[in-house]
PDB file of C-alpha atoms in Angstrom:
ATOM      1  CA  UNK A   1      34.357   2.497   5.402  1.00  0.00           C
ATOM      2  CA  UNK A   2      33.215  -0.975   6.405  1.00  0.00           C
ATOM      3  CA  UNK A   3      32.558  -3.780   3.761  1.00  0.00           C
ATOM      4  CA  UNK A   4      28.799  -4.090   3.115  1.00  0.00           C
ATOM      5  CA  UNK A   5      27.359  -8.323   3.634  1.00  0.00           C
ATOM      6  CA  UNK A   6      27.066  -9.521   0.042  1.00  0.00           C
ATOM      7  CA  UNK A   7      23.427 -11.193   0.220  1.00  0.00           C
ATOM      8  CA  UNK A   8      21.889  -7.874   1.490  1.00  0.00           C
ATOM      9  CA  UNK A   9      23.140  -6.104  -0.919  1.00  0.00           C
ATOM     10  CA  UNK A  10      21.566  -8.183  -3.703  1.00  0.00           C
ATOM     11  CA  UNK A  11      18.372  -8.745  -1.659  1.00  0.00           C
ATOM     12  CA  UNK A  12      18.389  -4.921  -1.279  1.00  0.00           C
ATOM     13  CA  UNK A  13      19.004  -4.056  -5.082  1.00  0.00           C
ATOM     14  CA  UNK A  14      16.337  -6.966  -6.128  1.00  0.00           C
ATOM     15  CA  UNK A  15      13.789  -5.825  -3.607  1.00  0.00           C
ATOM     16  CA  UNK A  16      14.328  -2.178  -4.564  1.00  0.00           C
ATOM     17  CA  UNK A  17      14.066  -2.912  -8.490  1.00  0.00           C
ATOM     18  CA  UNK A  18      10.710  -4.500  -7.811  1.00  0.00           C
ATOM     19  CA  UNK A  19       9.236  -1.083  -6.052  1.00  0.00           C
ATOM     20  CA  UNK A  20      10.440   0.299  -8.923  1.00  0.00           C
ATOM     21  CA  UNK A  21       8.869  -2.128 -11.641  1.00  0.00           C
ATOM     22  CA  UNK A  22       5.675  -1.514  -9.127  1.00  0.00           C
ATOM     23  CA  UNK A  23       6.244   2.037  -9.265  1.00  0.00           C
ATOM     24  CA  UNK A  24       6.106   2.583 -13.110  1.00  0.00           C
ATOM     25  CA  UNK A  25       3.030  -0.134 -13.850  1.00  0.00           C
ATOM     26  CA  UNK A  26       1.253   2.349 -11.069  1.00  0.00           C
ATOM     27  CA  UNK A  27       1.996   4.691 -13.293  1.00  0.00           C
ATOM     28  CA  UNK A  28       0.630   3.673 -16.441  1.00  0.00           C
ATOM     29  CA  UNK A  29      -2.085   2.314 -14.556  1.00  0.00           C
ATOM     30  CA  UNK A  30      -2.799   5.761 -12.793  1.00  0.00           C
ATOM     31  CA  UNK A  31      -2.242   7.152 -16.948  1.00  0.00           C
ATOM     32  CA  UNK A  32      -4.680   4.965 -17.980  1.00  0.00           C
ATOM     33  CA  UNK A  33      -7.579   5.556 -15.365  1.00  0.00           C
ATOM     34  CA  UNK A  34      -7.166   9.106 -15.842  1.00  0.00           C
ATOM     35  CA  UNK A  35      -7.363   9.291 -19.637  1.00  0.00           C
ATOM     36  CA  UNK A  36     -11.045   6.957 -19.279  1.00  0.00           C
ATOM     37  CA  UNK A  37     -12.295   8.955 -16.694  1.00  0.00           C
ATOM     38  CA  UNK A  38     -11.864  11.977 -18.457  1.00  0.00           C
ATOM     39  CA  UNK A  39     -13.441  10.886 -21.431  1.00  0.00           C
ATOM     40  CA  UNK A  40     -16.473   9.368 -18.897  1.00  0.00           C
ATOM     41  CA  UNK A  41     -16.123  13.456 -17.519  1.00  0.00           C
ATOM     42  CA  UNK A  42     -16.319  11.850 -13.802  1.00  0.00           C
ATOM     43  CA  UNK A  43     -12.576  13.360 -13.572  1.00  0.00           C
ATOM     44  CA  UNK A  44     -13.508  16.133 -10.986  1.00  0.00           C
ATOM     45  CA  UNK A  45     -14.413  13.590  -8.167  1.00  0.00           C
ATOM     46  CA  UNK A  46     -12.003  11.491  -8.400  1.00  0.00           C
ATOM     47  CA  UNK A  47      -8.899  14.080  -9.319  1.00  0.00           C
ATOM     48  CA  UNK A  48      -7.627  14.170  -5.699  1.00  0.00           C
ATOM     49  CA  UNK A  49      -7.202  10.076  -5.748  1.00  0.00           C
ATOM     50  CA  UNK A  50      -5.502  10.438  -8.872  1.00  0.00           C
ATOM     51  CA  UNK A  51      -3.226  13.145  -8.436  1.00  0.00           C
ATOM     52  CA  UNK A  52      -1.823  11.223  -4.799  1.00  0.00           C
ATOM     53  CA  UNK A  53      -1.736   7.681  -7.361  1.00  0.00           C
ATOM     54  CA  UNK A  54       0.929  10.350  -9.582  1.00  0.00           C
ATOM     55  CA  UNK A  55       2.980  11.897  -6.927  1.00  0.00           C
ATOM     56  CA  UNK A  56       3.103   7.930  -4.862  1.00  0.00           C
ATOM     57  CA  UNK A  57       4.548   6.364  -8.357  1.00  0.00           C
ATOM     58  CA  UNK A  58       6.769   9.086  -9.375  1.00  0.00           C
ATOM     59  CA  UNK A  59       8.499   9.194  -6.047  1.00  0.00           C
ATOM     60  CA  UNK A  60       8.807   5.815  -4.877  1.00  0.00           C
ATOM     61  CA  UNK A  61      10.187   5.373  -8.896  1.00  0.00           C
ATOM     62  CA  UNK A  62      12.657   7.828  -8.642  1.00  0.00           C
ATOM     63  CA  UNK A  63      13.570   6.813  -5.030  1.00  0.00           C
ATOM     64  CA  UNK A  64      14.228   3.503  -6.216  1.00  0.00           C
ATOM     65  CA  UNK A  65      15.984   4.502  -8.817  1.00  0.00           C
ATOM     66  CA  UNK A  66      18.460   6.914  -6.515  1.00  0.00           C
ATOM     67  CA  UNK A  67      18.547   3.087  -3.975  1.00  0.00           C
ATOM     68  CA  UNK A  68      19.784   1.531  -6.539  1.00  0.00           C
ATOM     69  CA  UNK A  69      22.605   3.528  -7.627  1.00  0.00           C
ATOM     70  CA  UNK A  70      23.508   4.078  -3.971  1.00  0.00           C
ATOM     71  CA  UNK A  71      23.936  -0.122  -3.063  1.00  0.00           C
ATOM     72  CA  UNK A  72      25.984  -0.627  -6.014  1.00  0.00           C
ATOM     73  CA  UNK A  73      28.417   2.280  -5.679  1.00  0.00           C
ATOM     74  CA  UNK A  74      28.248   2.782  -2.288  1.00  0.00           C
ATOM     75  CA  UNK A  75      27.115   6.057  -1.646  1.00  0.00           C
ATOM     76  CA  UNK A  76      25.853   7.398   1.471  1.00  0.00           C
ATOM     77  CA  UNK A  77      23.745  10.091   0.684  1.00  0.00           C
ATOM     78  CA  UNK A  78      21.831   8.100  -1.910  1.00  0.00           C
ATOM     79  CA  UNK A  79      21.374   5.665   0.599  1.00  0.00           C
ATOM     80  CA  UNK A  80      20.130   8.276   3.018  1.00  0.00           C
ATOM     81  CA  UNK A  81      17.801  10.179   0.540  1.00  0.00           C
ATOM     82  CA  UNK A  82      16.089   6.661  -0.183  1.00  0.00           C
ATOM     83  CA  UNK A  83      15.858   5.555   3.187  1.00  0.00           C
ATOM     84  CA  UNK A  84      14.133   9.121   4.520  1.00  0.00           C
ATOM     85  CA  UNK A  85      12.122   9.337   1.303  1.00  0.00           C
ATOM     86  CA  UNK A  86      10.626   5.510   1.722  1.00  0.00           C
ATOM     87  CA  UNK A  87       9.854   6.248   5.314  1.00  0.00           C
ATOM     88  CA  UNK A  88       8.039   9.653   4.700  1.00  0.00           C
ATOM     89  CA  UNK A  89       6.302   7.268   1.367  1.00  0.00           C
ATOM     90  CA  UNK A  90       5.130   5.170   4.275  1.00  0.00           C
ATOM     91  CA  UNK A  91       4.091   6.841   6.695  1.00  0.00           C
ATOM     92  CA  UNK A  92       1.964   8.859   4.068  1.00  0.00           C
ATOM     93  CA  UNK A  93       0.192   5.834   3.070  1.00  0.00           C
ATOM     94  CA  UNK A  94      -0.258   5.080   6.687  1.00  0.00           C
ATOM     95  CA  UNK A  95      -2.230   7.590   7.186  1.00  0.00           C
ATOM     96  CA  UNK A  96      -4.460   7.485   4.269  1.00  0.00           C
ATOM     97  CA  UNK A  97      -4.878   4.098   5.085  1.00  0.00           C
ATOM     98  CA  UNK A  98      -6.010   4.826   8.137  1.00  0.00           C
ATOM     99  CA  UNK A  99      -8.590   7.100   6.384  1.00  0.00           C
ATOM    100  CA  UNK A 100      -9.858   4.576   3.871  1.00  0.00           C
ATOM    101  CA  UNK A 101     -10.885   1.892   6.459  1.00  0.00           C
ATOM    102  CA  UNK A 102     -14.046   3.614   7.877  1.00  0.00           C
ATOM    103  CA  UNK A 103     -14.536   4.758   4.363  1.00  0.00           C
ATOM    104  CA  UNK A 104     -15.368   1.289   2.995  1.00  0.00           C
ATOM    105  CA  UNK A 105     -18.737   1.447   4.300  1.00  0.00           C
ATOM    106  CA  UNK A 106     -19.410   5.066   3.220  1.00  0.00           C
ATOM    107  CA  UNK A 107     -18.657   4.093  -0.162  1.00  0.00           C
ATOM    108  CA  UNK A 108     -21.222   1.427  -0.007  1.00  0.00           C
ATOM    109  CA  UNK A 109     -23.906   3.434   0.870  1.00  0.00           C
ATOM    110  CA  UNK A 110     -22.857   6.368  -1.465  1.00  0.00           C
ATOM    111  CA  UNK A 111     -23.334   3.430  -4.356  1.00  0.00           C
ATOM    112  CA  UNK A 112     -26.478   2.426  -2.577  1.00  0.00           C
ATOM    113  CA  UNK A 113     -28.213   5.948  -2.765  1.00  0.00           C
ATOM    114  CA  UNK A 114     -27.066   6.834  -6.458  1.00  0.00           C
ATOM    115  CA  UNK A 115     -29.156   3.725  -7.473  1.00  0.00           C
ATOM    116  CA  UNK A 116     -32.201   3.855  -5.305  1.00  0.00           C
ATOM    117  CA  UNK A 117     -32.537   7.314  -6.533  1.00  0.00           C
ATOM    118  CA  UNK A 118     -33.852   6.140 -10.208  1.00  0.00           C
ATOM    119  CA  UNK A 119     -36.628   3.980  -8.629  1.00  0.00           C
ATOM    120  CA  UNK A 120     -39.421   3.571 -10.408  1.00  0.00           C
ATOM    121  CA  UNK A 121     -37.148   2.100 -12.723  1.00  0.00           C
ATOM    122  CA  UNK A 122     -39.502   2.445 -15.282  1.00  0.00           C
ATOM    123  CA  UNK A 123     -39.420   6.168 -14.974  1.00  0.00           C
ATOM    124  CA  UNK A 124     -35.507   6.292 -15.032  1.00  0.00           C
ATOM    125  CA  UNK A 125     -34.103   8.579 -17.828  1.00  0.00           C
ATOM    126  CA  UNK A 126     -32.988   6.645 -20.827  1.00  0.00           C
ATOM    127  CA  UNK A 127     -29.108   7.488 -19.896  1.00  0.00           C
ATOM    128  CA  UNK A 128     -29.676   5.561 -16.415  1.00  0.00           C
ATOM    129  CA  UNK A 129     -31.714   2.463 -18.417  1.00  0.00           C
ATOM    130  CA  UNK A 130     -28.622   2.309 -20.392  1.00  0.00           C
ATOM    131  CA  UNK A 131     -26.364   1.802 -17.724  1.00  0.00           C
ATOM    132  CA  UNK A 132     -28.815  -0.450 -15.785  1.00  0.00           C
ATOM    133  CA  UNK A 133     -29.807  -2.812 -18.988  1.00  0.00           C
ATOM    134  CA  UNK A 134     -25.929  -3.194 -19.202  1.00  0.00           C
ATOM    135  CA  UNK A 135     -25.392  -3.677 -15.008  1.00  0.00           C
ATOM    136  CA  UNK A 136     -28.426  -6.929 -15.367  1.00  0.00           C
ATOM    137  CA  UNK A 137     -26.393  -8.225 -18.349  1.00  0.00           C
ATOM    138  CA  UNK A 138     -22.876  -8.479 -16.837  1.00  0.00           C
ATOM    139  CA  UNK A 139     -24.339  -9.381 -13.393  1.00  0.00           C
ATOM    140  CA  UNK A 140     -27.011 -11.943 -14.330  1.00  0.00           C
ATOM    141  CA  UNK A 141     -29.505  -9.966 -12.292  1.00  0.00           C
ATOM    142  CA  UNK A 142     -32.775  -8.273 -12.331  1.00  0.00           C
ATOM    143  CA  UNK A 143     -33.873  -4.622 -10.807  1.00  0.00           C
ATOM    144  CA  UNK A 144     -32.121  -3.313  -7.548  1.00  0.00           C
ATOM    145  CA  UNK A 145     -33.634  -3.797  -4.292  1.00  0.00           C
ATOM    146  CA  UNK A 146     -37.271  -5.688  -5.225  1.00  0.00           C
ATOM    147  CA  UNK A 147     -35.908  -7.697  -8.274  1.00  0.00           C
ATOM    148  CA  UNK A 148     -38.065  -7.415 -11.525  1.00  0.00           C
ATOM    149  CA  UNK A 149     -41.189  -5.740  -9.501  1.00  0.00           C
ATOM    150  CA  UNK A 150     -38.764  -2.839  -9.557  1.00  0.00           C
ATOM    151  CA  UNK A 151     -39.396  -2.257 -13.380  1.00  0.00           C
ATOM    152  CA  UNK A 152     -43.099  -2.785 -12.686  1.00  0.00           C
ATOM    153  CA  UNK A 153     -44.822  -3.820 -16.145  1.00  0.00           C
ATOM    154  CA  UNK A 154     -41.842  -3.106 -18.336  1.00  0.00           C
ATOM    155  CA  UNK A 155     -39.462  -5.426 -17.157  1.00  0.00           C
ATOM    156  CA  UNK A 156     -36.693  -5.222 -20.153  1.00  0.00           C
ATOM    157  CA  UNK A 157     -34.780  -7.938 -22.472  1.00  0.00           C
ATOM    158  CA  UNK A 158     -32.026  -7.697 -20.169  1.00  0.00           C
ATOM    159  CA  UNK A 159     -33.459  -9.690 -17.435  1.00  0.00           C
ATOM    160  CA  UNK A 160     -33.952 -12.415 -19.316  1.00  0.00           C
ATOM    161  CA  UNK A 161     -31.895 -14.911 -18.698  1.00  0.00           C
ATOM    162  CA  UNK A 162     -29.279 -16.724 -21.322  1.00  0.00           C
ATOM    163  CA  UNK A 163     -28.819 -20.196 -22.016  1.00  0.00           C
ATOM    164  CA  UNK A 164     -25.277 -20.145 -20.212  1.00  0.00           C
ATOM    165  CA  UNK A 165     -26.639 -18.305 -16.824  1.00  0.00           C
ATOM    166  CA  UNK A 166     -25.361 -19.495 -13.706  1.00  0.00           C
ATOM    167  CA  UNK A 167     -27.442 -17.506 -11.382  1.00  0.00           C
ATOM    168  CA  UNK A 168     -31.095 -18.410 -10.212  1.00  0.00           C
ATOM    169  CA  UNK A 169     -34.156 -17.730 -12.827  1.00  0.00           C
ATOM    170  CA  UNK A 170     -37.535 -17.281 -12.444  1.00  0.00           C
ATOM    171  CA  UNK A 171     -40.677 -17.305 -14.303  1.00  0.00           C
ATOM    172  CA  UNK A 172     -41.406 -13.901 -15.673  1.00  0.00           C
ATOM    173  CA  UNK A 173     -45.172 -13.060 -14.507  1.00  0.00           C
ATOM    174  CA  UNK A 174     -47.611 -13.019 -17.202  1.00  0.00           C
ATOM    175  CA  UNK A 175     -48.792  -9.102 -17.177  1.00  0.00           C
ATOM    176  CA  UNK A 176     -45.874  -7.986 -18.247  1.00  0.00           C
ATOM    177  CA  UNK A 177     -44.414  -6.347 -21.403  1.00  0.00           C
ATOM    178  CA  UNK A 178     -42.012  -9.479 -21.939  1.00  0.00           C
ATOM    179  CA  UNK A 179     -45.384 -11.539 -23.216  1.00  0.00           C
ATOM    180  CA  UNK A 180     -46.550  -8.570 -25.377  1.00  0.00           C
ATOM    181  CA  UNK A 181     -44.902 -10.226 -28.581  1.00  0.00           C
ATOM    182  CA  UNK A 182     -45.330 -13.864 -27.329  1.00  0.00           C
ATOM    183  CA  UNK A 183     -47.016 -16.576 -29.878  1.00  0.00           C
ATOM    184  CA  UNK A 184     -47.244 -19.391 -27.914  1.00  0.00           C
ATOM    185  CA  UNK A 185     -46.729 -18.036 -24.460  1.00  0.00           C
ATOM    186  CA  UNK A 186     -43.768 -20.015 -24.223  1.00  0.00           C
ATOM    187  CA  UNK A 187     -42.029 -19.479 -20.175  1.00  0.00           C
ATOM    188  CA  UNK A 188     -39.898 -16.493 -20.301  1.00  0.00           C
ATOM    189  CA  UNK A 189     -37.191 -16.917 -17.514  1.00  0.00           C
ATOM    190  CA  UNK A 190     -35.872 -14.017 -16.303  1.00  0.00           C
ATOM    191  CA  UNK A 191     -33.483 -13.240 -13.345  1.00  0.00           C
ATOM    192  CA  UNK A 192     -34.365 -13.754  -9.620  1.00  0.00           C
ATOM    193  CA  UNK A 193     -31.709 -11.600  -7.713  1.00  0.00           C
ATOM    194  CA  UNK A 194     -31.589  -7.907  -7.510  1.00  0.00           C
ATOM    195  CA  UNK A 195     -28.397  -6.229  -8.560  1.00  0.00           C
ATOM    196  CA  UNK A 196     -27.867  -3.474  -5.898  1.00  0.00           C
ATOM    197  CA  UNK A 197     -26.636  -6.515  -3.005  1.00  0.00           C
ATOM    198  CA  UNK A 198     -24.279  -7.975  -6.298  1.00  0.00           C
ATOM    199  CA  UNK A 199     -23.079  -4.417  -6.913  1.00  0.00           C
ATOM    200  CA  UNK A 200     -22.442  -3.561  -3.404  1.00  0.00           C
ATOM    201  CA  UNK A 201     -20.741  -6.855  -2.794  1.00  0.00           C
ATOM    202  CA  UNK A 202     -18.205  -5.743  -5.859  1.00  0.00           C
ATOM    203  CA  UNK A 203     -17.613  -2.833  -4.621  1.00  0.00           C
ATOM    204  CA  UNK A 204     -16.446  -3.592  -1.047  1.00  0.00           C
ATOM    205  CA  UNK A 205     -14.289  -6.629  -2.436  1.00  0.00           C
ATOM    206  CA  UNK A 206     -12.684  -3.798  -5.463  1.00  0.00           C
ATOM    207  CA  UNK A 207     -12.053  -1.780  -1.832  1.00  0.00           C
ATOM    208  CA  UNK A 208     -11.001  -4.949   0.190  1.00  0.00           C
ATOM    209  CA  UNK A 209      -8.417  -5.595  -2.470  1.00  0.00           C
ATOM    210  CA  UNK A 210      -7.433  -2.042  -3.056  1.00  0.00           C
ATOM    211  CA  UNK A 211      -6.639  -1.476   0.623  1.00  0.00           C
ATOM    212  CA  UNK A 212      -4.791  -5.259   0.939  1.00  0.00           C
ATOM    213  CA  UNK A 213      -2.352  -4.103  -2.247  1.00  0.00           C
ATOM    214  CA  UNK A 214      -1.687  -0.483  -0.969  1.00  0.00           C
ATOM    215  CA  UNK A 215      -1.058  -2.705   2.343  1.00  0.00           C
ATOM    216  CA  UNK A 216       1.139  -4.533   0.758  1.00  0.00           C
ATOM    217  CA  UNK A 217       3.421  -1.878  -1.028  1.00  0.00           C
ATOM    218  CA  UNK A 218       3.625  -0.092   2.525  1.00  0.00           C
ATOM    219  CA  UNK A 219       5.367  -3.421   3.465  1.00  0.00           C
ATOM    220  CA  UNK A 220       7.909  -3.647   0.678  1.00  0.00           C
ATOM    221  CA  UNK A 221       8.544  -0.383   1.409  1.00  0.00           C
ATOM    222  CA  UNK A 222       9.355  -0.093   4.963  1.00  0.00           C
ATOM    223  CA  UNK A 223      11.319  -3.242   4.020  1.00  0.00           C
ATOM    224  CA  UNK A 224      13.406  -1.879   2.049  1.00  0.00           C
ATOM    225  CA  UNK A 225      14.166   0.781   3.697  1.00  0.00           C
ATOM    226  CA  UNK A 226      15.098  -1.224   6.904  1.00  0.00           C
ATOM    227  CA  UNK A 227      17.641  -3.047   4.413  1.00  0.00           C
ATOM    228  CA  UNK A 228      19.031   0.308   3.701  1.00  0.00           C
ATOM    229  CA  UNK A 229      19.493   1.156   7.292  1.00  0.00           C
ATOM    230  CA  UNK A 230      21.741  -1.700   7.689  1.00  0.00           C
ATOM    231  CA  UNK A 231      23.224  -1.581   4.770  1.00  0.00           C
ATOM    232  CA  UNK A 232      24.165   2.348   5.911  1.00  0.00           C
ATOM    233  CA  UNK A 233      25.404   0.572   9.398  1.00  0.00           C
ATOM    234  CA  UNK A 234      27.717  -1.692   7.537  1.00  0.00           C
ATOM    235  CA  UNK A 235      29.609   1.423   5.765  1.00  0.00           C
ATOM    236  CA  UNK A 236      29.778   3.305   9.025  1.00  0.00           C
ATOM    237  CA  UNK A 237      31.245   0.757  11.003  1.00  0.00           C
ATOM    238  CA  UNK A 238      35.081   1.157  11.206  1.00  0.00           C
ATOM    239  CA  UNK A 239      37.358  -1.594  10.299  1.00  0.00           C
ATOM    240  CA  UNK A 240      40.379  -2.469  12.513  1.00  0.00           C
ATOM    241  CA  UNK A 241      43.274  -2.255  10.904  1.00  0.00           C
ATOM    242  CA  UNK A 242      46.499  -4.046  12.879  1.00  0.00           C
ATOM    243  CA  UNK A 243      49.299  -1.311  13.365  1.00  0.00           C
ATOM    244  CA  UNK A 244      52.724  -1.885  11.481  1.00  0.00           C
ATOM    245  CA  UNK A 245      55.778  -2.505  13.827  1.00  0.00           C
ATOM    246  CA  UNK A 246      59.014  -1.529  12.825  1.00  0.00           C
ATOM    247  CA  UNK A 247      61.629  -3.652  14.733  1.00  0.00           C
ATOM    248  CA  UNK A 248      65.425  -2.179  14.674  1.00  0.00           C
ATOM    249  CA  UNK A 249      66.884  -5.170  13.179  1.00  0.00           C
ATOM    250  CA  UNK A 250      65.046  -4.889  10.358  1.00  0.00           C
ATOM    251  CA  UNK A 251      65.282  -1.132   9.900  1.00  0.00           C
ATOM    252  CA  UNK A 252      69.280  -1.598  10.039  1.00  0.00           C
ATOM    253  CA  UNK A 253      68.992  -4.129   7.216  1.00  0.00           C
ATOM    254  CA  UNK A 254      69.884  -6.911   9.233  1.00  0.00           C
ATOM    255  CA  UNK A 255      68.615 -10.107   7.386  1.00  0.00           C
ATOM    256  CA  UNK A 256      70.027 -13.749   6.929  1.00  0.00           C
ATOM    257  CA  UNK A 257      69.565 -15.545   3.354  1.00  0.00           C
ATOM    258  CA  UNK A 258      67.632 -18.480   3.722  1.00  0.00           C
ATOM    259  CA  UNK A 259      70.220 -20.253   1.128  1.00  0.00           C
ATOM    260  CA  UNK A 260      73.109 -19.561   3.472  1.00  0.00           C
ATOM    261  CA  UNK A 261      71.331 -20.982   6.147  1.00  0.00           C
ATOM    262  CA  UNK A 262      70.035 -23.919   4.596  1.00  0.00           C
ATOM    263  CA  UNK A 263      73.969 -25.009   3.561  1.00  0.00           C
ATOM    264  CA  UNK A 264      75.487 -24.416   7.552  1.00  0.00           C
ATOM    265  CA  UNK A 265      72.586 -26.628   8.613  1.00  0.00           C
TER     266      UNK A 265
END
């Protein structure tokens, strides 16, 4: 068994240990999103995501751990298990990759046709005004597509803009509900921009940075992975060992003490 290079052995233990540290946070991340999205009871669409989020963490975890144990005691088939299991891990996410890419723009317009769906947005039910008045206020917006003409008269509290804003305002027009309890018709600013291009805009750079990280983790993987292919070459490769010659003279015992010499010199 050959001797394995010192500095890819620690690169290969430190590298694995941070798939693993990746691995778990997935994890608890993947724990987390489930246990909201059950409570939201939006589970059922998004179950098959979340159940491939579970079975990627637990096995690159346990993978790394099984790396791990094989660099530091030097075990082949640990080594083996985690360098077949990392490439089967990768070429997995290939291919979902692969499959999210065109999906980026579905997902935009499946966002884009669950909110132009509630227009009027006066007529909305009072669950979807909830979730809208709360979109305007986190995105500094107003309406989807048109802006506040898509509330028509009722244009709510929640386009009006705040003191801090750092989007664009507008004047709110006169005939509308805002300047129902107005004393001294004092300008009501509300906000200019619809929120459906905002939203949209979110939502492809949450995918754009979704895709970069799983990316990313392909990477490390196939990395590591390559380290443990040479670190398997290293305790393959034979080591030459010199052959021991046994001349007669010493085999008969036939020596001279270097004392004895040293005085007939």
């Amino acid at each position: 068994m050959g001797k394995v290079n010192a500095c890819l052995k620690r690169g290969y233990i430190i590298l694995t240990t941070l798939i693993g540290t990746i691995s778990a946070l997935l994890l608890a991340a993947t724990l987390f999103g489930h246990g909201y999205f059950y409570e939201a009871e939006e589970i059922d669409e998004l179950l098959p995501g979340i159940s491939l989020l579970y079975a990627l963490g637990v096995i690159t975890l346990l993978l790394s751990i099984i790396g791990v144990y094989g660099a530091s005691k030097e075990k082949n088939w640990a080594l083996i298990v985690f360098t077949v299991g990392m490439a089967l891990t990768s070429l997995t996410m290939f291919v979902e990759l692969m499959k999210a890419l065109p999906a980026r723009n579905e997902a935009g317009e499946e966002v884009r046709r669950e909110h132009l769906v509630m227009l009027p947005l006066n007529e909305a039910s009072e669950s979807d005004k909830v979730g809208l008045h709360n979109l305007q206020v986190n995105l500094e917006c107003c309406g989807l597509e048109q802006g506040y003409q898509d509330w028509g008269y009722d244009i709510p509290e929640s386009c009006v803009c705040t003191e801090d804003t750092i989007n664009e305002c507008m004047a709110a027009p006169k005939n509308s509900s805002l300047y129902e309890e107005s004393i001294d018709d004092k300008l009501i600013r509300i906000y200019k921009e619809p929120c459906l291009p905002i939203l949209l805009s979110h939502v492809h750079t949450a995918i754009n940075f979704i895709i970069a990280m799983l990316v990313g983790l392909t990477v490390l993987w196939m990395l590591s992975a390559g380290l443990c292919v040479g670190i398997l070459c290293q305790l393959r490769r034979r080591v030459d060992v010199p052959p021991v010659v046994y001349s007669p003279e010493a085999k008969a015992g036939n020596y001279t003490t270097l004392t004895d010499a040293a005085e007939n010199a």
